[in-house]
């Protein structure tokens, strides 16, 4: 162990200088000799039969290399497969062709693909393709879609029900029968658009000589996409190299493998030329997955004195027109349902979810993926219950929070919460906001006609997607382990290989810190290599806040092995027993005699030269470790929002935002804070601003940055952050995950604050986003229709 | 995001600009002036505009600059937002321009966007049109038939439509100065959270009498209707009155009279009308406070 610990050090992100000086290497930066460009014709209709497609004019244009339709690819590439196949849920698998063949099912569905000498020619050629559509009836809403008589999307998905999933624990029916109080509420988790800064793109190069495919690609999980490409394009997995070095954000939207990438691979093989495709922002709005989109009926059972006895949920999840090749159906089922009871000792729970197919862009994982929908539901319900009982929402929470001595805690849905101290986080946050005097001040402000409210979120979440053995039970067609490799070169420099595929999270820094801390190597001497299936044996990707919890753990264990071997070699060189060797600050010496030592660099050189190794020791200094933990990790914390509503215009202003988060042991506090900042910004986005709106014809009417509100610095308040540290018992470094917690925690804190602000008017619930007009209307209605000025 | 093909000209004189516009395109396509490009280039990229040729004003020095002219300030059409608000003359004599322009878009937009471009584009949610109306602007244009002046209230005709002829180019705009005794101005805007444009924006000039009553007021409203317009009804309703709550409330009731109210997913026509009333009230109160 190094004397100055790198664990917990606020090391500046090592990747940032190249990003902010324009030297990042994103997929669009790849330029290959002879490269041609692909553009996609997307359906202007949400539902239509394709009567005919005439590509002759486009094909005749100078510079156009090829035009492909669905029929051209039929039988030559496979259909997009679902990767989350929910068991025991009557799960359907409708065909999802890479290019629509005879029916388009959402605006943005792929209709034809052009490959041309320049992006501009490819774009021009799209205008020269004549498609004759016969419009069909459209359904966009999840509840409408499963009603009798609704337009049908797929002949093999009766009533548009993709799946019907249910879990229960305890005796929920009895809990509701015997309840002294029952609260019912309907929540709409509006559809959101991930909007990563870098749009999706791919550069595919076929090498006819070797039969190898190289694809530079915007993905969160290069090894998974390698597998899907192999399956769909019929190229052996060991002949495909996926490279995704710098990826400009994903938020879940780049977990999926998309039809566009499969077509680019088809095109490079067909033409024998490298093919580039870069999505534009408009395309990103319709052609990349969306998130959330649920309508939930929630019920809470409780005693009069505020003990919550049961929760029941029936949710309609909008899956869009196809099951995307990503987490898709896993999001509104397992990732949602399991955490509905939240941070509370609710003994009885039942969660039922109907997955509905609609004429909209497919939905899949968006930051938090299921857990924000659950934590919003339970945290809003707890506030509703407090209002109903006339109890302070903090007092009600205290009554129901899982006690610190109850961990590991088994929830009604069968999760085993690893560790926690929910009260400590709550206490800290309350002290920061000054809750003791808040209600008094609020009363005074109300007398002055001000609408100021406070909103709490004592959230927990479940992440670090891992136990591979559990994936089979929940239907995820993947393993969830990770492997880390730590290799020391003769010059004392280290290469760390990880299957984790950062796209903004900063693992080039944090993983180097883990290695540096253990070996005493300067961080500058450690190179973290990721995002290249040609260099890294395997990885299941970066999502579900698993980067550090799983990938970082594998690196940690591999480093430990390197340290063990180094000690053995040092012992040999120092003519001592390995157990007598002390490793400190990058020096190896016999306990009590630090005067005579070998440095880690000396050891690396000796191991690589192998001139003088102990008998039986293999040359080199390189170790691999696999990590597949037995459980998820469970971060938690308390977020508090103080907000004021301008009753005249309905505008919400966040006055204070406080977040106390616990993600176990912190490797790098700056990076953790950054993850929380970004997560809260997106959570506030959902609460106040973001909404993907479809009209009844299935047109996405908020399909641009002019209409869809991605909040910017002007709209995001200063955040007061602090943390508690409750180590994770199942990861070797004690870290949990923090990638999604901010998003999972924050939305309901904001909405709870606004509802609290408007409580004197009798307002109990508001649909998101809380746009000024919506809030204004609610105020008007509450005041009985007087127009308030 | 690739525009259709177009010819590109960047002449050095106004005379050449007018000649190019007059000549037009041999195939009958559209020939458009390019100023800061902050509205036109997005339209080109989205292929919502597909002109045959662009005439860029970047080299035309005579279209830039700020000068004082009697009771007003004259700003060259191709003067950027930043040049405008950085001008001490504008700051002293037309603070309303500074207050409004500071709320336009973001720094990149203000660095490139121009006063003339904003007015010629006549975006129904643009900020500057409201100010032009409130500051009684005179818009100067040159075309094949020579020079003419158009009053702001007659300039904005409809959605993205002005009374400029396609072959005319805006050369300069004269804004009435407000650095006079007992005169105050204010711009109040409800910013669209995504685009930054005005959902509703209200520009007000208030001149008070010695006793604090309103001598006269000019109010320009943008965002509510299809084009920026004067709220003459409100102006008349407050003339001679003290701006107390009752007077204001009844006066602003008519602010959107005669406007064809816009509606979208962010703000219905009902909410736009409400915002127009609230913001008019706030603009008048703020302007009156500054007039004192
Ligand atoms: C991200 C973003 C945010 C924005 N936010 C706002 C906002 O909050 N408020 C706001 O008001 N605006 C906003 N805008 C628009 C901005 O103000 C534009 O700059 C302005 O509307 C157009 O000015 P321009 O010089 O860029 O004109 P251009 O885009 O070059 O031209 C616009 C139109 O005017 C014509 N034109 C230009 N100059 C002349 C001339 N001298 N004579 C005749 N015709 C001419 C052109 O032919 C074209 O039709 C925003 C723009 C962007 C990109």
PDB file of C-alpha atoms and ligand atoms in Angstrom, chain B residues 32-42 57 77 81 103-106 109 112-114 116-118 120-121 125-128 164 168-170 189 195-198, ligand 1:
ATOM      1  CA  UNK B  32     -31.062  35.336 -50.612  1.00  0.00           C
ATOM      2  CA  UNK B  33     -28.976  37.688 -48.552  1.00  0.00           C
ATOM      3  CA  UNK B  34     -26.752  36.025 -45.952  1.00  0.00           C
ATOM      4  CA  UNK B  35     -25.920  38.115 -42.889  1.00  0.00           C
ATOM      5  CA  UNK B  36     -24.961  36.401 -39.609  1.00  0.00           C
ATOM      6  CA  UNK B  37     -26.454  33.141 -40.808  1.00  0.00           C
ATOM      7  CA  UNK B  38     -27.955  32.371 -37.408  1.00  0.00           C
ATOM      8  CA  UNK B  39     -31.394  31.840 -38.853  1.00  0.00           C
ATOM      9  CA  UNK B  40     -30.645  31.162 -42.497  1.00  0.00           C
ATOM     10  CA  UNK B  41     -27.963  28.498 -42.110  1.00  0.00           C
ATOM     11  CA  UNK B  42     -30.082  26.232 -39.897  1.00  0.00           C
ATOM     12  CA  UNK B  57     -22.950  40.792 -46.684  1.00  0.00           C
ATOM     13  CA  UNK B  77     -28.058  46.396 -40.898  1.00  0.00           C
ATOM     14  CA  UNK B  81     -25.619  42.067 -31.743  1.00  0.00           C
ATOM     15  CA  UNK B 103     -31.235  38.012 -23.750  1.00  0.00           C
ATOM     16  CA  UNK B 104     -30.957  36.819 -27.343  1.00  0.00           C
ATOM     17  CA  UNK B 105     -29.771  33.224 -27.745  1.00  0.00           C
ATOM     18  CA  UNK B 106     -26.263  32.602 -26.491  1.00  0.00           C
ATOM     19  CA  UNK B 109     -25.483  33.786 -31.655  1.00  0.00           C
ATOM     20  CA  UNK B 112     -22.654  36.512 -35.400  1.00  0.00           C
ATOM     21  CA  UNK B 113     -26.297  37.526 -35.559  1.00  0.00           C
ATOM     22  CA  UNK B 114     -27.056  40.974 -36.950  1.00  0.00           C
ATOM     23  CA  UNK B 116     -30.765  43.729 -39.862  1.00  0.00           C
ATOM     24  CA  UNK B 117     -30.865  39.954 -40.145  1.00  0.00           C
ATOM     25  CA  UNK B 118     -33.004  39.623 -37.078  1.00  0.00           C
ATOM     26  CA  UNK B 120     -35.561  40.984 -41.919  1.00  0.00           C
ATOM     27  CA  UNK B 121     -36.072  37.417 -40.765  1.00  0.00           C
ATOM     28  CA  UNK B 125     -40.480  34.790 -31.466  1.00  0.00           C
ATOM     29  CA  UNK B 126     -37.545  37.113 -32.173  1.00  0.00           C
ATOM     30  CA  UNK B 127     -36.663  39.670 -29.520  1.00  0.00           C
ATOM     31  CA  UNK B 128     -35.531  42.574 -31.640  1.00  0.00           C
ATOM     32  CA  UNK B 164     -39.396  44.127 -47.847  1.00  0.00           C
ATOM     33  CA  UNK B 168     -34.511  44.817 -51.422  1.00  0.00           C
ATOM     34  CA  UNK B 169     -31.814  44.854 -48.817  1.00  0.00           C
ATOM     35  CA  UNK B 170     -32.122  46.409 -45.401  1.00  0.00           C
ATOM     36  CA  UNK B 189     -39.182  37.994 -21.742  1.00  0.00           C
ATOM     37  CA  UNK B 195     -34.660  27.521 -28.119  1.00  0.00           C
ATOM     38  CA  UNK B 196     -34.064  30.574 -25.945  1.00  0.00           C
ATOM     39  CA  UNK B 197     -36.416  32.589 -28.147  1.00  0.00           C
ATOM     40  CA  UNK B 198     -39.226  34.640 -26.661  1.00  0.00           C
TER      41      UNK B 198
HETATM   42  C1  LIG C   1     -29.163  28.810 -31.078  1.00  0.00           C
HETATM   43  C2  LIG C   1     -29.888  30.048 -31.503  1.00  0.00           C
HETATM   44  C3  LIG C   1     -30.615  30.736 -30.572  1.00  0.00           C
HETATM   45  C4  LIG C   1     -31.273  31.903 -30.940  1.00  0.00           C
HETATM   46  N1  LIG C   1     -31.979  32.560 -29.995  1.00  0.00           N
HETATM   47  C5  LIG C   1     -32.601  33.697 -30.318  1.00  0.00           C
HETATM   48  C6  LIG C   1     -33.312  34.459 -29.349  1.00  0.00           C
HETATM   49  O1  LIG C   1     -33.342  34.124 -28.169  1.00  0.00           O
HETATM   50  N2  LIG C   1     -33.935  35.584 -29.742  1.00  0.00           N
HETATM   51  C7  LIG C   1     -33.890  36.003 -31.046  1.00  0.00           C
HETATM   52  O2  LIG C   1     -34.463  37.032 -31.337  1.00  0.00           O
HETATM   53  N3  LIG C   1     -33.214  35.321 -31.960  1.00  0.00           N
HETATM   54  C8  LIG C   1     -32.562  34.192 -31.652  1.00  0.00           C
HETATM   55  N4  LIG C   1     -31.873  33.510 -32.613  1.00  0.00           N
HETATM   56  C9  LIG C   1     -31.881  34.016 -34.012  1.00  0.00           C
HETATM   57  C10 LIG C   1     -30.848  35.105 -34.193  1.00  0.00           C
HETATM   58  O3  LIG C   1     -31.276  36.221 -33.525  1.00  0.00           O
HETATM   59  C11 LIG C   1     -30.566  35.387 -35.664  1.00  0.00           C
HETATM   60  O4  LIG C   1     -29.298  35.917 -35.696  1.00  0.00           O
HETATM   61  C12 LIG C   1     -31.377  36.417 -36.349  1.00  0.00           C
HETATM   62  O5  LIG C   1     -32.711  36.031 -36.261  1.00  0.00           O
HETATM   63  C13 LIG C   1     -30.955  36.529 -37.800  1.00  0.00           C
HETATM   64  O6  LIG C   1     -29.857  37.368 -37.972  1.00  0.00           O
HETATM   65  P1  LIG C   1     -28.648  36.936 -38.898  1.00  0.00           P
HETATM   66  O7  LIG C   1     -27.798  38.115 -39.074  1.00  0.00           O
HETATM   67  O8  LIG C   1     -28.019  35.751 -38.336  1.00  0.00           O
HETATM   68  O9  LIG C   1     -29.409  36.646 -40.269  1.00  0.00           O
HETATM   69  P2  LIG C   1     -29.310  35.480 -41.324  1.00  0.00           P
HETATM   70  O10 LIG C   1     -29.563  34.181 -40.653  1.00  0.00           O
HETATM   71  O11 LIG C   1     -28.091  35.592 -42.118  1.00  0.00           O
HETATM   72  O12 LIG C   1     -30.543  35.836 -42.231  1.00  0.00           O
HETATM   73  C14 LIG C   1     -31.868  35.715 -41.779  1.00  0.00           C
HETATM   74  C15 LIG C   1     -32.832  36.158 -42.871  1.00  0.00           C
HETATM   75  O13 LIG C   1     -32.769  37.551 -43.041  1.00  0.00           O
HETATM   76  C16 LIG C   1     -32.381  37.893 -44.370  1.00  0.00           C
HETATM   77  N5  LIG C   1     -31.487  39.046 -44.253  1.00  0.00           N
HETATM   78  C17 LIG C   1     -30.403  39.140 -43.467  1.00  0.00           C
HETATM   79  N6  LIG C   1     -29.867  40.365 -43.561  1.00  0.00           N
HETATM   80  C18 LIG C   1     -30.640  41.068 -44.413  1.00  0.00           C
HETATM   81  C19 LIG C   1     -30.588  42.395 -44.916  1.00  0.00           C
HETATM   82  N7  LIG C   1     -29.666  43.261 -44.514  1.00  0.00           N
HETATM   83  N8  LIG C   1     -31.544  42.752 -45.799  1.00  0.00           N
HETATM   84  C20 LIG C   1     -32.494  41.897 -46.187  1.00  0.00           C
HETATM   85  N9  LIG C   1     -32.590  40.645 -45.755  1.00  0.00           N
HETATM   86  C21 LIG C   1     -31.661  40.230 -44.876  1.00  0.00           C
HETATM   87  C22 LIG C   1     -31.736  36.660 -44.927  1.00  0.00           C
HETATM   88  O14 LIG C   1     -31.852  36.593 -46.323  1.00  0.00           O
HETATM   89  C23 LIG C   1     -32.529  35.580 -44.242  1.00  0.00           C
HETATM   90  O15 LIG C   1     -33.732  35.359 -44.897  1.00  0.00           O
HETATM   91  C24 LIG C   1     -31.197  32.370 -32.286  1.00  0.00           C
HETATM   92  C25 LIG C   1     -30.463  31.657 -33.217  1.00  0.00           C
HETATM   93  C26 LIG C   1     -29.800  30.504 -32.844  1.00  0.00           C
HETATM   94  C27 LIG C   1     -28.986  29.775 -33.861  1.00  0.00           C
END
